[in-house]
Each structure stands twice: as structure tokens, then as C-alpha cells.
Amino acid sequence: NAGVMQNPRHLVRRRGQEARLRCSPMKGHSHVYWYRQLPEEGLKFMVYLQKENIIDESGMPKERFSAEFPKEGPSILRIQQVVRGDSAAYFCASSFSLTSAETQYFGPGTRLLVL
Amino acid sequence: GEDVEQSLFLSVREGDSSVINCTYTDSSSTYLYWYKQEPGAGLQLLTYIFSNMDMKQDQRLTVLLNKKDKHLSLRIADTQTGDSAIYFCAEKGGGSQGNLIFGKGTKLSVKP
């Protein structure tokens, strides 16, 4: 059973370009979370999705950032018109359900560098 | 508000015990977690503890929870150089949302 997969692992963009980050949850998991890790910082929650629904986007910037988790295919975190401050590691996690006992399993992350 | 605090650095000698401490503020937290992050890698779940427990042991790892003081610790016995990494404490709140709240991480350095 493959773990959480993210691609690309590294992404370089120039200011103003778009970044698309993909996350395939563990098999059987229907809950996906995106977190951002700035250099020397802990992870900060961005958005929580279930299939075809955004449940909580309270941690995601209102502008330029969007997320989706379609019925088929991976979850996508999209950053439009990237700025240098978007440079960070973006981690996806998945869980089987929402119950308190359910553990989140993390992918290897996508490291975004904005030049 | 919710906040998780950790000391940033810890240095120990190989074979010694390491104790990494964490404090949290959300008294309704149901589960508390310890994750390990090696350089350039994702987060690996090490262990977790339910809020109605005081202690949990798993091989070389011992988690202690003082719910009254909102203090969590991770003890690694017989620390090895392979244990060098950043260790994150995280809490899951008691609300309906499942997101985790992380500390900034403690960088553990193990000297041979």
C-alpha cells in the first residue's frame, strides 16, 4: 500500500508564474489536508478537503491560492502569480476518516522556490 | 487561541536519553502527536497519545502527558545518531475539524 504521494518534489517558479502541486492520498483515504512549512518553522494548516468538497480553508490565503480534490485524480493546490514569500515546503496529509483517533499520514512534500 | 511551544534545539551524546518537551494551550485537545522530520523529507509519525492517558511506551520511545499543566514530553532511550532529526509536537483540537496544530520543532543533534 503506497503512502501519500506528492509531485513534483521540487518546483522552481519565477515571480508571477503559477505553481500546481499534486497530492495522491493513501489508498482508501478520502480526507486530504495541506500544510505549509516556511524555513525554520513548523507546519501551518492551510486547507482540508474531502472528495469534491472544501471543508475548511481557514488557513489558506484568500487571494492567489486555491485547492481542489476532484472525484477522480489527485488533490491539487494551485498558487497563482507566485511571489518570493510563497517559497516554502508544502505538505499533504491524508486520513481515512475524521474521527479523533484517525492519524494523518504525510507525504514527502513539494519544495517550492520562487525566484 | 491554540498554540504549541517547543524548545528549538537539543544536543545529546550517543547512548544517552533524550527528552523533548512541548507545551500546548488547547485544553480540549483529544490527541497529541510526535512526528519526526529528517532533512529534506516529509513527516514520519512516531507515536501519539490520547488525552485521557498519562503515559505511553513504544520500544525506545516514552510519551508522558501532564494534562493539568498541558505539558507533553518525548523520551528517546539509548539515543542513536540515526535519531538526529527535527521532532514536532502536534495537537488535534477537540472541535469538528481535523487539522493538526504544530510546534516549531526541536532539532535533536546526537554526537558520537
Tab-separated table of N, CA, C and O in Angstrom, chain A residues 9 35 37 41-43 45 48 55-56 91 98 100-104 106-108 111, chain B residues 30-31 33 35 37 40-43 45 48 88 92 96-100 102-104:
chain	number	residue	atom	x	y	z
A	9	ARG	N	8.508	16.923	-6.448
A	9	ARG	CA	9.189	17.045	-5.159
A	9	ARG	C	9.840	18.420	-5.038
A	9	ARG	O	9.930	18.975	-3.945
A	35	TYR	N	-0.608	21.528	4.272
A	35	TYR	CA	0.113	22.337	5.249
A	35	TYR	C	1.280	23.021	4.541
A	35	TYR	O	1.835	22.502	3.579
A	37	GLN	N	5.134	24.766	5.267
A	37	GLN	CA	6.232	24.904	6.213
A	37	GLN	C	7.210	25.934	5.687
A	37	GLN	O	7.914	25.687	4.700
A	41	GLU	N	10.419	26.896	10.465
A	41	GLU	CA	9.117	26.987	11.132
A	41	GLU	C	8.462	25.613	11.191
A	41	GLU	O	8.880	24.667	10.506
A	42	GLY	N	7.422	25.522	11.995
A	42	GLY	CA	6.598	24.315	11.993
A	42	GLY	C	5.609	24.355	10.845
A	42	GLY	O	5.590	25.294	10.051
A	43	LEU	N	4.799	23.356	10.761
A	43	LEU	CA	3.800	23.289	9.697
A	43	LEU	C	2.563	24.083	10.100
A	43	LEU	O	2.097	23.997	11.241
A	45	PHE	N	-1.443	24.770	9.049
A	45	PHE	CA	-2.580	24.248	8.308
A	45	PHE	C	-3.062	25.254	7.274
A	45	PHE	O	-3.143	26.460	7.543
A	48	TYR	N	-8.477	21.845	4.295
A	48	TYR	CA	-8.898	20.458	4.493
A	48	TYR	C	-10.003	20.156	3.485
A	48	TYR	O	-10.966	20.912	3.373
A	55	ILE	N	-13.738	21.554	3.048
A	55	ILE	CA	-14.391	21.545	4.345
A	55	ILE	C	-13.940	22.742	5.191
A	55	ILE	O	-14.732	23.364	5.878
A	56	ASP	N	-12.660	23.031	5.153
A	56	ASP	CA	-12.114	24.120	5.978
A	56	ASP	C	-10.939	24.730	5.236
A	56	ASP	O	-9.951	24.041	4.997
A	91	PHE	N	3.220	20.422	2.343
A	91	PHE	CA	2.984	19.027	2.673
A	91	PHE	C	1.497	18.704	2.588
A	91	PHE	O	0.646	19.498	3.002
A	98	LEU	N	-12.611	11.213	9.781
A	98	LEU	CA	-12.424	12.435	10.550
A	98	LEU	C	-12.420	12.168	12.051
A	98	LEU	O	-12.193	13.044	12.845
A	100	SER	N	-11.544	11.457	15.780
A	100	SER	CA	-10.391	11.966	16.515
A	100	SER	C	-9.223	10.997	16.511
A	100	SER	O	-8.078	11.396	16.507
A	101	ALA	N	-9.544	9.723	16.499
A	101	ALA	CA	-8.464	8.737	16.584
A	101	ALA	C	-7.713	8.583	15.286
A	101	ALA	O	-6.672	7.928	15.250
A	102	GLU	N	-8.224	9.182	14.234
A	102	GLU	CA	-7.637	8.904	12.932
A	102	GLU	C	-6.353	9.680	12.725
A	102	GLU	O	-6.313	10.898	12.852
A	103	THR	N	-5.315	8.960	12.391
A	103	THR	CA	-3.999	9.558	12.228
A	103	THR	C	-3.849	10.135	10.830
A	103	THR	O	-4.364	9.586	9.862
A	104	GLN	N	-3.136	11.227	10.721
A	104	GLN	CA	-2.803	11.796	9.421
A	104	GLN	C	-1.418	11.312	9.009
A	104	GLN	O	-0.470	11.373	9.786
A	106	PHE	N	1.645	11.760	6.262
A	106	PHE	CA	2.175	12.846	5.444
A	106	PHE	C	2.932	12.340	4.230
A	106	PHE	O	3.600	11.305	4.270
A	107	GLY	N	2.840	13.121	3.169
A	107	GLY	CA	3.663	12.883	2.003
A	107	GLY	C	5.040	13.504	2.180
A	107	GLY	O	5.307	14.166	3.187
A	108	PRO	N	5.917	13.325	1.173
A	108	PRO	CA	7.293	13.818	1.277
A	108	PRO	C	7.420	15.316	1.067
A	108	PRO	O	8.476	15.887	1.305
A	111	ARG	N	8.837	21.116	-2.453
A	111	ARG	CA	9.597	22.306	-2.067
A	111	ARG	C	9.554	23.301	-3.216
A	111	ARG	O	10.101	23.041	-4.289
B	30	THR	N	-7.732	16.378	21.922
B	30	THR	CA	-8.068	14.972	22.134
B	30	THR	C	-6.859	14.066	21.948
B	30	THR	O	-6.678	13.114	22.689
B	31	TYR	N	-6.058	14.343	20.953
B	31	TYR	CA	-4.874	13.549	20.683
B	31	TYR	C	-3.669	14.468	20.533
B	31	TYR	O	-3.786	15.581	20.032
B	33	TYR	N	0.513	14.332	19.255
B	33	TYR	CA	1.343	13.539	18.365
B	33	TYR	C	2.800	13.981	18.426
B	33	TYR	O	3.111	15.141	18.697
B	35	TYR	N	5.926	13.786	15.643
B	35	TYR	CA	6.390	13.474	14.300
B	35	TYR	C	7.890	13.739	14.219
B	35	TYR	O	8.418	14.618	14.890
B	37	GLN	N	11.058	14.558	11.453
B	37	GLN	CA	11.366	15.011	10.100
B	37	GLN	C	12.868	14.988	9.895
B	37	GLN	O	13.608	15.726	10.556
B	40	GLY	N	15.147	17.296	4.377
B	40	GLY	CA	14.599	17.140	3.038
B	40	GLY	C	13.482	16.130	2.905
B	40	GLY	O	13.054	15.825	1.787
B	41	ALA	N	12.982	15.638	4.018
B	41	ALA	CA	11.965	14.584	3.968
B	41	ALA	C	10.635	15.075	4.534
B	41	ALA	O	10.528	16.186	5.052
B	42	GLY	N	9.641	14.236	4.419
B	42	GLY	CA	8.343	14.537	4.997
B	42	GLY	C	8.304	14.192	6.468
B	42	GLY	O	9.326	13.919	7.090
B	43	LEU	N	7.121	14.219	7.024
B	43	LEU	CA	6.958	13.929	8.449
B	43	LEU	C	6.585	12.471	8.652
B	43	LEU	O	5.671	11.954	8.024
B	45	LEU	N	5.205	9.801	11.357
B	45	LEU	CA	4.536	9.683	12.648
B	45	LEU	C	5.329	8.740	13.540
B	45	LEU	O	5.586	7.597	13.178
B	48	TYR	N	1.630	8.634	19.248
B	48	TYR	CA	0.615	9.590	19.674
B	48	TYR	C	0.016	9.108	20.986
B	48	TYR	O	0.171	7.945	21.373
B	88	PHE	N	8.609	17.189	15.883
B	88	PHE	CA	7.467	18.096	16.004
B	88	PHE	C	6.415	17.513	16.934
B	88	PHE	O	6.029	16.352	16.798
B	92	LYS	N	-4.306	17.805	18.146
B	92	LYS	CA	-5.545	17.842	17.380
B	92	LYS	C	-6.609	18.338	18.336
B	92	LYS	O	-6.816	17.764	19.404
B	96	SER	N	-14.654	20.068	15.521
B	96	SER	CA	-15.053	19.149	14.466
B	96	SER	C	-14.012	19.034	13.359
B	96	SER	O	-14.022	18.081	12.605
B	97	GLN	N	-13.129	19.999	13.244
B	97	GLN	CA	-12.139	19.961	12.173
B	97	GLN	C	-10.952	19.118	12.590
B	97	GLN	O	-10.614	19.038	13.757
B	98	GLY	N	-10.336	18.509	11.589
B	98	GLY	CA	-9.291	17.551	11.932
B	98	GLY	C	-7.873	18.050	11.810
B	98	GLY	O	-6.950	17.261	11.953
B	99	ASN	N	-7.680	19.362	11.537
B	99	ASN	CA	-6.322	19.791	11.273
B	99	ASN	C	-5.467	19.750	12.538
B	99	ASN	O	-5.966	19.892	13.655
B	100	LEU	N	-4.183	19.519	12.324
B	100	LEU	CA	-3.214	19.472	13.411
B	100	LEU	C	-2.578	20.846	13.589
B	100	LEU	O	-2.402	21.595	12.640
B	102	PHE	N	0.895	22.470	14.936
B	102	PHE	CA	2.268	22.033	15.176
B	102	PHE	C	3.073	23.063	15.949
B	102	PHE	O	2.883	24.279	15.805
B	103	GLY	N	4.022	22.559	16.728
B	103	GLY	CA	5.068	23.409	17.253
B	103	GLY	C	6.110	23.667	16.166
B	103	GLY	O	6.017	23.127	15.062
B	104	LYS	N	7.112	24.493	16.501
B	104	LYS	CA	8.127	24.833	15.500
B	104	LYS	C	9.171	23.746	15.335
B	104	LYS	O	10.000	23.817	14.429
